[in-house]
XYZ file of C-alpha atoms in Angstrom:
181
model
C 51.587 -22.836 -53.721
C 48.089 -23.268 -53.677
C 45.850 -25.025 -51.128
C 43.785 -27.922 -52.565
C 40.153 -26.455 -53.287
C 38.038 -28.604 -50.576
C 40.334 -27.699 -48.135
C 39.779 -24.424 -48.636
C 35.806 -25.030 -48.411
C 35.880 -27.009 -45.150
C 38.257 -24.359 -43.443
C 35.695 -21.359 -45.022
C 33.304 -23.619 -43.778
C 34.560 -24.016 -40.521
C 34.840 -20.860 -39.906
C 31.581 -19.355 -41.136
C 30.216 -22.394 -38.443
C 32.487 -20.145 -35.805
C 30.950 -16.821 -36.558
C 27.179 -18.018 -36.529
C 27.703 -19.701 -33.137
C 29.911 -16.448 -31.382
C 26.703 -14.448 -33.141
C 24.322 -16.825 -31.975
C 25.753 -16.259 -28.340
C 26.234 -12.747 -28.297
C 22.929 -12.446 -29.839
C 21.180 -15.037 -26.974
C 23.164 -12.540 -24.544
C 21.567 -9.135 -26.111
C 18.239 -11.057 -27.157
C 16.677 -11.718 -23.686
C 16.257 -8.017 -22.208
C 15.176 -6.767 -25.868
C 12.441 -10.167 -26.008
C 11.654 -8.878 -21.995
C 10.949 -5.142 -23.940
C 9.594 -6.888 -27.018
C 7.263 -9.031 -24.695
C 5.891 -6.291 -22.411
C 4.893 -4.138 -25.886
C 3.275 -7.534 -27.228
C 1.167 -7.513 -23.972
C 0.413 -4.073 -24.527
C -1.156 -4.895 -27.836
C -2.936 -7.517 -27.109
C -4.634 -5.360 -24.184
C -5.252 -1.873 -26.724
C -6.673 -4.739 -29.229
C -8.657 -6.058 -26.515
C -10.127 -2.585 -26.299
C -10.601 -2.267 -28.951
C -12.884 -5.702 -29.851
C -14.982 -4.583 -26.722
C -15.367 -0.807 -28.117
C -16.824 -2.755 -31.484
C -18.847 -5.207 -29.666
C -20.218 -2.299 -27.798
C -21.190 -0.740 -30.535
C -22.491 -3.212 -33.014
C -25.962 -3.817 -33.068
C -27.511 -7.431 -33.569
C -29.166 -8.235 -36.416
C -33.168 -9.026 -34.223
C -35.199 -6.956 -36.915
C -34.270 -3.802 -35.784
C -33.968 -1.789 -38.817
C -29.518 -1.620 -39.673
C -27.388 -1.044 -42.480
C -26.120 -4.282 -43.913
C -22.760 -2.761 -45.216
C -22.122 -1.136 -42.007
C -22.770 -4.505 -40.085
C -20.683 -6.337 -42.315
C -17.875 -3.396 -42.146
C -17.783 -3.992 -38.401
C -17.944 -7.719 -38.743
C -14.665 -7.651 -40.477
C -13.218 -5.357 -38.241
C -13.998 -7.542 -35.622
C -12.598 -10.857 -37.165
C -9.695 -8.480 -38.521
C -9.104 -7.751 -34.306
C -9.483 -11.435 -33.473
C -7.147 -12.429 -36.527
C -4.146 -10.525 -35.267
C -5.072 -11.089 -31.862
C -4.053 -14.630 -32.644
C -1.224 -13.444 -34.415
C -0.125 -11.675 -31.042
C -0.565 -14.209 -28.565
C 1.443 -16.384 -30.670
C 4.278 -13.572 -30.901
C 4.292 -13.648 -27.195
C 4.275 -17.512 -26.796
C 7.593 -17.408 -29.041
C 8.743 -14.650 -27.093
C 8.279 -16.284 -23.784
C 9.530 -19.905 -24.973
C 12.701 -18.168 -26.201
C 13.545 -16.282 -22.799
C 12.530 -19.608 -21.143
C 15.055 -21.039 -23.336
C 18.197 -18.332 -22.693
C 17.483 -18.409 -19.088
C 17.106 -22.235 -19.175
C 21.097 -22.294 -17.587
C 21.187 -19.637 -15.078
C 21.136 -20.200 -11.262
C 17.905 -18.400 -10.381
C 17.511 -17.029 -6.350
C 13.617 -16.756 -5.127
C 12.906 -13.431 -4.658
C 12.398 -14.113 -0.849
C 15.953 -14.071 -0.324
C 16.829 -11.414 -2.363
C 14.527 -9.095 -0.418
C 15.308 -9.027 3.234
C 11.951 -9.451 5.157
C 11.350 -8.602 8.930
C 8.733 -9.864 11.478
C 6.976 -8.319 13.752
C 9.229 -9.283 16.260
C 12.044 -6.981 14.526
C 13.678 -10.787 13.709
C 15.068 -11.324 10.174
C 13.162 -14.382 8.747
C 15.392 -17.021 8.617
C 13.124 -20.444 7.432
C 12.975 -18.842 3.917
C 17.269 -18.702 3.515
C 18.747 -21.533 2.683
C 21.353 -21.035 5.083
C 23.200 -17.955 5.648
C 27.130 -18.660 5.757
C 29.461 -17.209 8.636
C 29.541 -13.774 7.409
C 25.713 -13.677 7.173
C 25.726 -14.950 10.635
C 27.886 -12.437 12.498
C 25.623 -9.608 10.613
C 22.673 -10.974 11.775
C 23.913 -10.784 15.620
C 24.998 -7.406 14.901
C 21.644 -6.118 13.592
C 19.815 -7.382 16.786
C 22.373 -6.329 18.944
C 21.711 -2.864 17.439
C 18.276 -2.953 17.506
C 18.489 -4.290 21.132
C 20.258 -0.845 21.803
C 17.675 0.933 19.484
C 14.809 0.043 21.594
C 16.625 0.666 25.158
C 17.459 3.360 23.738
C 13.920 4.512 23.023
C 12.638 3.116 26.164
C 15.319 6.010 27.616
C 13.805 8.625 25.385
C 10.319 8.070 26.024
C 10.769 8.211 29.810
C 12.653 11.738 29.543
C 9.358 12.591 27.459
C 7.148 11.790 29.912
C 8.823 13.175 32.727
C 9.389 16.705 30.304
C 5.295 16.148 29.753
C 4.109 15.935 33.953
C 6.708 18.792 34.400
C 5.020 20.625 31.955
C 1.707 19.741 33.163
C 2.694 21.338 36.639
C 4.072 24.549 35.290
C 0.635 25.062 33.770
C -1.249 23.811 36.554
C 0.958 26.228 38.913
C -0.078 28.798 36.465
C -3.008 28.321 36.342
C -3.810 28.566 40.015
C -1.854 31.553 40.408
C -4.142 33.615 37.996
């Protein structure tokens, strides 16, 4: 037999709801990056429109008794109002993109950029105040880095001493050759 029409309609509604939820989840995963790109393009459009507005304002003559063409003035004023309207629309669009990106990223665990970028102070030690507490492997890695840095400084000092000795030797050789001639 056949299923009752009410059960079939409920099943179809449930499948449609599941499909919409899956589609929304997939759209959320994909849209954050594309929303950022759309936001970037919107900001570029805002900058372009703003530059065009300033260009129109710079070229616009004020009606201060100087001979001007009212039609030209009205045309430029219309263009200016259109650009301002479009600028308002672009800012609203940017706000929507911003809100949607924040909504999509609300559940994400954000790591401060200070922890992602290795920071080195003047004395060569890594900056620990900004890290929330490195694990055991981080402490060992830091010790190894400090050890390697000490060895590197020692080798650099030795190389500097050798270079100074060679420089003095060459200077003495040049002095002897100058005395001979």
